[in-house]
XYZ file of C-alpha atoms in Angstrom:
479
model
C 2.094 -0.043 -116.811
C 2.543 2.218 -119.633
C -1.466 3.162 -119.979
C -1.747 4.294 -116.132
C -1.938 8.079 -115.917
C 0.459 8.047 -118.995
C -1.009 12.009 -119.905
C -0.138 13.259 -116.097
C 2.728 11.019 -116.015
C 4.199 12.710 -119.719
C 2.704 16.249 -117.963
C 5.395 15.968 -114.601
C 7.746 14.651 -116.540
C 7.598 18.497 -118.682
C 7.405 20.094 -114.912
C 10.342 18.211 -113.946
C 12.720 19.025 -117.027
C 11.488 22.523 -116.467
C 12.624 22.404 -113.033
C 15.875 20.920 -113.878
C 16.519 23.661 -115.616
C 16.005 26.457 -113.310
C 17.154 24.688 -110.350
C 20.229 23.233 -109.583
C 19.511 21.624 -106.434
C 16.310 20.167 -105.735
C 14.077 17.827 -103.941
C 11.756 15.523 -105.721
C 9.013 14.750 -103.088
C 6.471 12.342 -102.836
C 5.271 9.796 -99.974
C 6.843 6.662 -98.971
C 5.626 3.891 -102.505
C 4.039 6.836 -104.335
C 6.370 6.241 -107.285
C 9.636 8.353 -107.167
C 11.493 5.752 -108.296
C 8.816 4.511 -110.841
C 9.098 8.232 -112.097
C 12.841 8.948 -112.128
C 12.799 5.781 -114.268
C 10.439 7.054 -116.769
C 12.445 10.152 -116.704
C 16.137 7.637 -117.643
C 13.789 6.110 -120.386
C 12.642 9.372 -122.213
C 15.171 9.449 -124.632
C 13.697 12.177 -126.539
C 12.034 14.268 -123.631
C 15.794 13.999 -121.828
C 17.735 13.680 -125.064
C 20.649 15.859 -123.551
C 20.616 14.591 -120.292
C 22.639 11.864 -118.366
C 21.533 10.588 -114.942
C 23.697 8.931 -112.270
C 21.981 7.852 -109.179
C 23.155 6.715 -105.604
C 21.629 5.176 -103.056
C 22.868 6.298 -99.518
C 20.713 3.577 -97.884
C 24.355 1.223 -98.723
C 26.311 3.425 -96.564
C 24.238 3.846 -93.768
C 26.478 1.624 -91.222
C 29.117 3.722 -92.650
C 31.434 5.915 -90.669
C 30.786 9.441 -91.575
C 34.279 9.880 -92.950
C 33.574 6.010 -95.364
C 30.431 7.781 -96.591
C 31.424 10.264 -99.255
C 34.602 7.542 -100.090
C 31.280 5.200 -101.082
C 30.210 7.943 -103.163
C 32.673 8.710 -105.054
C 33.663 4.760 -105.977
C 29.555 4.713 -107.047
C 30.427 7.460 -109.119
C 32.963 6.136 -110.858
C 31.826 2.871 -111.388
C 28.836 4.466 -113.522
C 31.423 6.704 -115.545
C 32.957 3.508 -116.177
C 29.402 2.235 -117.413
C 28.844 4.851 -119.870
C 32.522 4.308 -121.481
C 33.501 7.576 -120.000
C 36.807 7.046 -118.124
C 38.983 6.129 -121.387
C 38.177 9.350 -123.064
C 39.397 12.013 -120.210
C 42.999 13.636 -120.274
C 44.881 10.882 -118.047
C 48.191 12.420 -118.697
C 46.544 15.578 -116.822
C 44.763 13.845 -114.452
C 47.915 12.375 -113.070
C 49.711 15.563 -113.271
C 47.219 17.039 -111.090
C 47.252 14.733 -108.206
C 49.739 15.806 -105.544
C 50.556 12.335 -103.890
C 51.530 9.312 -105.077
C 50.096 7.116 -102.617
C 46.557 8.484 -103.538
C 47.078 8.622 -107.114
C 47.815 4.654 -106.200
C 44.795 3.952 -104.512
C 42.878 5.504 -107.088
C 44.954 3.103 -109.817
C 44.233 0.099 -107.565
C 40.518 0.890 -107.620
C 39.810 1.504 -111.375
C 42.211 -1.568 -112.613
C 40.189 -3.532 -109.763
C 37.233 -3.664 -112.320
C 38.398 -2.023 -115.662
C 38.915 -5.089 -118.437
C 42.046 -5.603 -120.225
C 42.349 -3.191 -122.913
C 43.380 0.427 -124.095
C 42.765 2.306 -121.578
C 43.828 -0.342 -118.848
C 46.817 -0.103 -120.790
C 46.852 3.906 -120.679
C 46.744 3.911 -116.763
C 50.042 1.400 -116.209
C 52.292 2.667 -118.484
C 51.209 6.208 -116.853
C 51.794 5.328 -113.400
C 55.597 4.288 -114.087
C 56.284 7.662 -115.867
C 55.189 10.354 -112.989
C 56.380 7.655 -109.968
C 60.041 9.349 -110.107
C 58.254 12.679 -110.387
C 56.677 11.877 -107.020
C 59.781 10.366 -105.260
C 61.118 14.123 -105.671
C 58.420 15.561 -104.753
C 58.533 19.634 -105.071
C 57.712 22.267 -102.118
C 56.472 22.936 -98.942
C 53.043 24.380 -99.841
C 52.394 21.057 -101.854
C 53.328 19.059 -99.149
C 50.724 21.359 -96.698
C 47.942 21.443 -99.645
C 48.452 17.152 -100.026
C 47.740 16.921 -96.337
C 44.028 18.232 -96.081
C 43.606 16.928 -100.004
C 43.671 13.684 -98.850
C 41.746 13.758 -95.565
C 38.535 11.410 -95.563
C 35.538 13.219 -95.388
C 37.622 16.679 -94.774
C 35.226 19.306 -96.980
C 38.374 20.627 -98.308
C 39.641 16.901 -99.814
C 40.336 16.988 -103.617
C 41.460 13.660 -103.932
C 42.151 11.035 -107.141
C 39.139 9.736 -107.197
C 37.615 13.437 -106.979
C 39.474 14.620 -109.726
C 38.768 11.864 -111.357
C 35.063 12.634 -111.202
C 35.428 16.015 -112.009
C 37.417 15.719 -115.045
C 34.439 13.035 -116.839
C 31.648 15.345 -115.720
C 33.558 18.173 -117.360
C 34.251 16.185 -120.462
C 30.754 14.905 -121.211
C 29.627 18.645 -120.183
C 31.045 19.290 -124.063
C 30.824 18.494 -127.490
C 33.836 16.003 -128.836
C 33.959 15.770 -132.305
C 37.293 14.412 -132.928
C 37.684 11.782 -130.033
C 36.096 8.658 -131.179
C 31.676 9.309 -132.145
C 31.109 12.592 -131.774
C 29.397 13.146 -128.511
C 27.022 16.353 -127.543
C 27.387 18.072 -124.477
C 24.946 16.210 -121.823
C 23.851 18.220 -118.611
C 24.564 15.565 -115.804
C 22.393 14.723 -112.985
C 23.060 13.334 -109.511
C 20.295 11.535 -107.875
C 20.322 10.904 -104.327
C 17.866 7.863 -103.748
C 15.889 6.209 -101.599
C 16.182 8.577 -98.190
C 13.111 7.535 -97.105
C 14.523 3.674 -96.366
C 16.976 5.513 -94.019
C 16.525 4.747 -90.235
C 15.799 8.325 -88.954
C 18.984 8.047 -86.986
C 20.876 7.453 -89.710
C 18.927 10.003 -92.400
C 20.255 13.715 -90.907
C 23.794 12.118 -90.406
C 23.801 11.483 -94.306
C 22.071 14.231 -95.384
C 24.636 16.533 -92.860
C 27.860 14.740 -94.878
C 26.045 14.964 -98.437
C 25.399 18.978 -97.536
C 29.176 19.442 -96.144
C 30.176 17.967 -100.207
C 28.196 19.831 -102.093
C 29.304 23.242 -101.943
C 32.624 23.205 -103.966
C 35.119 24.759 -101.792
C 36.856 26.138 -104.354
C 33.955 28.538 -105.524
C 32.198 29.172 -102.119
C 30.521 32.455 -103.767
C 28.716 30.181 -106.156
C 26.178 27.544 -105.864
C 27.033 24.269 -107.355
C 28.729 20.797 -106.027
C 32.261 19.685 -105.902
C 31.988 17.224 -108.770
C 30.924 19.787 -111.440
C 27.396 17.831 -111.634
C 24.951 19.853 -113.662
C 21.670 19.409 -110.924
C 21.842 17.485 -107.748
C 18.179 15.623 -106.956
C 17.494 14.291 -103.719
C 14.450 11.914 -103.788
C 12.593 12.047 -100.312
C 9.023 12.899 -98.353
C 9.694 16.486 -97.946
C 6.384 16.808 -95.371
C 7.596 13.594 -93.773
C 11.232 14.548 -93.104
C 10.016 18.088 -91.746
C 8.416 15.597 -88.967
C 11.444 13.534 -88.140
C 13.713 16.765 -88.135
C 11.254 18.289 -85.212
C 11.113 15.218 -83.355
C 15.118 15.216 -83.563
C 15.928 18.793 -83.391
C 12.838 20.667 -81.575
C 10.139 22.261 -83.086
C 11.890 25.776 -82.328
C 14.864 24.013 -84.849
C 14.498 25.756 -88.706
C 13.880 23.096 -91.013
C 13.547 24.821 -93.669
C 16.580 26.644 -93.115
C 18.453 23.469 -92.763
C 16.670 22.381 -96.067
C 17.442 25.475 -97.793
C 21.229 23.746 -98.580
C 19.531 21.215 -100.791
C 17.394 23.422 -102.598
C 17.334 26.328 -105.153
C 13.804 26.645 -105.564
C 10.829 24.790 -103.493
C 10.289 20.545 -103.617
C 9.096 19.318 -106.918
C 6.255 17.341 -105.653
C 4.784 14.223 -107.396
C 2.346 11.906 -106.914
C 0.433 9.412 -109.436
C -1.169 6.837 -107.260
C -4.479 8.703 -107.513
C -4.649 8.472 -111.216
C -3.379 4.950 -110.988
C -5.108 3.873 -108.291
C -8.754 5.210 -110.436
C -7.128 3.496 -113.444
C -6.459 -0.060 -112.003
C -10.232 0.520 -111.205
C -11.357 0.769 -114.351
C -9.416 -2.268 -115.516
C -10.837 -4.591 -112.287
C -14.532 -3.162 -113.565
C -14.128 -4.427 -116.743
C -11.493 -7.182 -116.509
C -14.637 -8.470 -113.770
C -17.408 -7.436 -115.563
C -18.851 -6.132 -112.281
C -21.504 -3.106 -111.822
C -19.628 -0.356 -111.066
C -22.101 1.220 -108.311
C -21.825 -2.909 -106.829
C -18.135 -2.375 -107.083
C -17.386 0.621 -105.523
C -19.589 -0.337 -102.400
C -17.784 -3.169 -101.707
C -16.248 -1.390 -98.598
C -13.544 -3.978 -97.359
C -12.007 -4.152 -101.252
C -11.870 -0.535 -101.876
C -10.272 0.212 -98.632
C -7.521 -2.436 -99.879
C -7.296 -0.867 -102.818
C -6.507 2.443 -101.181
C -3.560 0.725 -98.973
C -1.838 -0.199 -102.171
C 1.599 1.553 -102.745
C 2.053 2.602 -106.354
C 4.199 -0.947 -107.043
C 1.350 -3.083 -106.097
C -1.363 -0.937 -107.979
C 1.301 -2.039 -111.174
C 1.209 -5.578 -110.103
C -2.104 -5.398 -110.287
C -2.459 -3.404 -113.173
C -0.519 -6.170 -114.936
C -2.250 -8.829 -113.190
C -3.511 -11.871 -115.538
C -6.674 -13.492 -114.105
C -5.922 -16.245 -116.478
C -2.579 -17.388 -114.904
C -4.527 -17.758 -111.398
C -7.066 -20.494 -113.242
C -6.369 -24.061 -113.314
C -9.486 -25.366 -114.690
C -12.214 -23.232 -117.584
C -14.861 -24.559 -115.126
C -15.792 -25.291 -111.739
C -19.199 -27.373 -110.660
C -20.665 -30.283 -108.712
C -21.747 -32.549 -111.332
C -20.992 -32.923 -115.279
C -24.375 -31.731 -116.023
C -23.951 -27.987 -113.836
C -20.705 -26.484 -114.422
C -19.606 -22.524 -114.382
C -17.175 -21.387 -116.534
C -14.498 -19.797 -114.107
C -14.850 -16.569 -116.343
C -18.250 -15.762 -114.429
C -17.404 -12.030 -112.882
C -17.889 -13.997 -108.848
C -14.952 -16.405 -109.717
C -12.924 -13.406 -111.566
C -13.855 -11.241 -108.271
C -12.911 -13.768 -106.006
C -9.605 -14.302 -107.530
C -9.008 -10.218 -107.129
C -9.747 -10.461 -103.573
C -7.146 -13.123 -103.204
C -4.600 -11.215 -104.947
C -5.626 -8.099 -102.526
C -5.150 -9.870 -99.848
C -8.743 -10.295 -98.384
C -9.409 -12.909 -95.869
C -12.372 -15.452 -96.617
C -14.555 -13.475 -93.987
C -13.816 -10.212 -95.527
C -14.917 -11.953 -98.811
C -17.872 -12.584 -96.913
C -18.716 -9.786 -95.458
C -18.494 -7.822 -99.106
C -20.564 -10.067 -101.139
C -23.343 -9.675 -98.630
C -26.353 -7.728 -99.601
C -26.412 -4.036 -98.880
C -28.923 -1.519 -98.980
C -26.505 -0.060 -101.224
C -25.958 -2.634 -103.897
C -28.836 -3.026 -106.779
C -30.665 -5.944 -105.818
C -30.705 -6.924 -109.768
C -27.059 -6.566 -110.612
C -25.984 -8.458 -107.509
C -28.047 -11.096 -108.145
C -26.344 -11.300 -111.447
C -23.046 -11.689 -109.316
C -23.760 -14.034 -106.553
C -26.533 -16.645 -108.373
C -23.524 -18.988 -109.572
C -22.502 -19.567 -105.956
C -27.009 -20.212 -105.379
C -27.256 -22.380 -108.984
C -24.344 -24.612 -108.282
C -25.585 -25.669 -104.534
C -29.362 -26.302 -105.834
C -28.437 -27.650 -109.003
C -30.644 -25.401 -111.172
C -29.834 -23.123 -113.699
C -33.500 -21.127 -114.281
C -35.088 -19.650 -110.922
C -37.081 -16.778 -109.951
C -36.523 -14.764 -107.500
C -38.360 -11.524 -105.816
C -36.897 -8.227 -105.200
C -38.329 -4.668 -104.052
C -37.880 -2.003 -106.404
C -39.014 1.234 -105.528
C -41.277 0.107 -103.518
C -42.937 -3.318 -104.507
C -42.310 -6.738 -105.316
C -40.787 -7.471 -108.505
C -39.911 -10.841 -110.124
C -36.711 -11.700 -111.535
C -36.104 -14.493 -113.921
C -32.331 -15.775 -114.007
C -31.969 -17.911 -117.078
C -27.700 -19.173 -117.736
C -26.000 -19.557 -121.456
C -24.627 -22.369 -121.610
C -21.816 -23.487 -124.300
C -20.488 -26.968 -124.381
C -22.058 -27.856 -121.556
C -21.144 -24.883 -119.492
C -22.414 -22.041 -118.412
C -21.104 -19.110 -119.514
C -23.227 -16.076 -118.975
C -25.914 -15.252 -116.290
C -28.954 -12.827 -117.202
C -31.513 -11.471 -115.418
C -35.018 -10.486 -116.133
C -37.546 -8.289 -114.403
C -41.123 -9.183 -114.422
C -44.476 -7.863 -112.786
C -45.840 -11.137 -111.491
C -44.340 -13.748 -109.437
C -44.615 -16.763 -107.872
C -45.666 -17.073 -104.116
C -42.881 -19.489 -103.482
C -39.824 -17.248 -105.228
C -37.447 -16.770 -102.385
C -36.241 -13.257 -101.919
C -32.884 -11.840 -103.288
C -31.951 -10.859 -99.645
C -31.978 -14.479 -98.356
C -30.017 -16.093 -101.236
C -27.667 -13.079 -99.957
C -27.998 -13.963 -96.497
C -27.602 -18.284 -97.469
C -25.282 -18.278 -100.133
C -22.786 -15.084 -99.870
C -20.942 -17.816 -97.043
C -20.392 -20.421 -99.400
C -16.937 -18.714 -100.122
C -15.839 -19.988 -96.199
C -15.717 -23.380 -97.989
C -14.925 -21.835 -101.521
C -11.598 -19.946 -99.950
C -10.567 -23.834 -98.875
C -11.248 -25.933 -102.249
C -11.798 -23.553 -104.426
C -10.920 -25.071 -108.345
C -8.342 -22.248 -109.272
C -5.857 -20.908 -106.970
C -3.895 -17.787 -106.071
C -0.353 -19.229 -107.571
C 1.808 -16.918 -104.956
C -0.204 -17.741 -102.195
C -0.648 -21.081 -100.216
C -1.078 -23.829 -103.292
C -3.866 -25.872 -101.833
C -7.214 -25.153 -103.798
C -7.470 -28.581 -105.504
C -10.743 -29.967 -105.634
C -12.578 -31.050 -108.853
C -15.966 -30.359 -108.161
C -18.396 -29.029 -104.964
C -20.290 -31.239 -103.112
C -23.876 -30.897 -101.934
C -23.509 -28.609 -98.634
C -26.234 -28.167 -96.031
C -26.648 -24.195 -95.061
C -28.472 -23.105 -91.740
């Protein structure tokens, strides 16, 4: 969906690098399908707007059976798995690492994980050959103190833990926080970015628990004068409904309870808010209009479809976006006898098919393609005469409408190519025939038709039920 709202999209994009910088903990908020994730993933893509940024992203949602001490265990592993990913791991100090960790069994654990999914190779290599030279140095293990500091080091979920797989994570963010020019490529210095995902899937139950063990880890407890996180991450973003969860917390904690004190631990300067579905959501209208060929006064008072449209989360309005009337079309005609057939392209059979996709029942179809007092009479005449043409078997009528005021005639004449109709037009003249029905009872006769259309209907709705299959329409008697 690159052409949706691609200016406002390329305009937050700006805000948001602007608030990286200033912020080191922040919120991204927008409501439940309004395109967080569609954003964040513009944001990964934008290799020139984020050339010197590297995002890693986690989605709590996994852990939310979790026991509160599993949780930030989860993260970490996630953490490291994505190091892994960017070919990270192999170019951090190991021999330090090691040194560093104050317990054998942990440093163990953390062996057991990485060799669990790191190939065969050089750095696999590294890690066993390491591990037998600093075992002895742990079987004589040293003093007191590093016996008492080992103990809380290696709690799960204990604030003060500083485990392997911590100091693991710490040394790779440090190392890709610099320039290398001598270790392999030459690599510049990339600010690093956490993103915390997808809190709005989270039971309610289950959201404050997380978000109370994510706060407890990001303070590093080693600098508690100083804002930042234990992992040395350059900005921590947590992707959520700001305005929703302010709800939730009341309903949980009281309306008396601070939220935005409680909030104030994940932030450094107010939510970065974001929303496109507006712009997108006007855009995919544009597209229907002329994909349709529809008048777009007839269009937007088609009250049943528009209020669809509105319901649409910023995915669907995509999916539709990208939608391909011509992969929904069996047949390049429909009609009732090889001497009156409709090419499917008409804008009714191209509407009809966006209804399907909306979601529209056959009596919401209906009830749309009515006559209002707010359609033009002309232009929706236009529209429905295919549906009038193909019961009567006549391509040239006249009909009679009031415009401002008095009768008018209109003339329908049909294009036809190869046999087929392919383009209805519509002609306004001062006298009439006694006998021309009226635009508002073709309206009345004919907008129904679609309760047998919606049923055996010669193109189909391929994701839907797959039984429109009928070759041509019979004659049908209407009350």
């Amino acid at each position: 969906m690159e052409c949706i709202g691609k200016n406002e999209i390329n305009n937050k994009l700006d805000d948001f690098k602007n608030h990286l910088e200033h912020a080191d903990r922040m919120i991204l908020s927008a409501k439940f399908g309004d395109g967080k994730s569609f954003f964040l993933q513009k944001a990964r893509e934008d290799k020139i707007r984020f050339e010197n940024y590297d995002f890693f992203t986690i989605y709590p949602v996994n852990y939310s059976v979790a026991k509160n001490e599993d949780i930030f265990e989860y993260i970490k592993r996630d953490i490291i798995i994505q190091l892994k990913e960017r070919n990270v791991l192999d170019k951090i100090d190991i021999d330090a690492l090691f040194d560093s960790v104050l317990d054998f069994a942990d440093l163990s654990s953390l062996v057991s994980f990485l060799l669990s999914f790191v190939a065969g190779g050089a750095f696999y290599d590294k890690i066993i050959k390491k591990v037998g030279e600093v075992k002895g140095r742990y079987d004589k293990k040293k003093h007191t103190a590093d016996k008492f500091l080992t103990v809380f080091n290696q709690i799960r979920g204990c604030i003060y833990e500083d485990d392997a797989y911590t100091k693991l994570i710490n040394a790779a963010i440090e190392w890709m926080g610099n320039d290398h020019v001598t270790n392999g490529p030459e690599w510049n210095a990339k600010k690093t970015v956490l993103i915390i995902e997808d809190l709005d899937r989270l039971d309610p139950a289950h959201l404050f628990r997380i978000l109370n063990v994510i706060s407890a880890h990001l303070e590093d407890n080693k600098r508690p004068d100083k804002v930042g996180n234990k992992f040395g991450f350059s900005n921590i973003v947590i992707v959520m409904d700001y305005d929703t969860t302010h709800h939730i917390f009341e309903h949980f904690y009281g309306k008396s309870a601070s939220y935005e004190g409680y909030m104030s631990k994940f932030l450094s300067e107010e939510p970065f808010r974001y929303s496109i579905t507006d712009i997108a959501l006007t855009e995919l209208k544009k597209k229907i209009i002329e994909d349709v060929n529809i008048d777009e006064i007839l269009f937007s008072n088609m009250e049943i479809l528009n209020r669809k449209l509105k319901e649409l989360s910023i995915r669907n309005i995509i999916r539709l976006h990208e939608f391909e009337i011509s992969t929904r079309i069996r047949r390049n005609y429909i009609g009732r006898s090889n001497d009156m057939l409709f090419s499917t392209s008409l804008p009714i059979f191209k509407l009809i098919l966006y209804m399907i996709e909306l979601g529209m029942s056959i009596g919401d179809m209906n009830e749309d393609l009515v006559l209002r007092d707010e359609y033009n009479e002309v232009e929706y005449l236009n529209l429905l005469y295919p549906l009038y043409a193909l019961i009567n078997n006549n391509s040239q009528m006249e009909f009679v409408t009031n415009k401002n005021g008095s009768k008018i005639g209109v003339r329908v004449s049909c294009e036809k190519k190869n046999n087929t109709i392919i383009s209805i037009r519509t002609d306004c003249f001062g006298s009439y025939s006694m006998k021309a029905p009226s635009i508002k009872t073709i309206s009345r006769k004919y907008a129904p038709i679609l309760k047998y259309f919606g049923t055996n209907l010669d193109m189909a709705c391929l994701n839907q039920s797959d039984n429109y299959t009928i070759d041509y329409i019979p004659k049908i008697k209407l009350g």
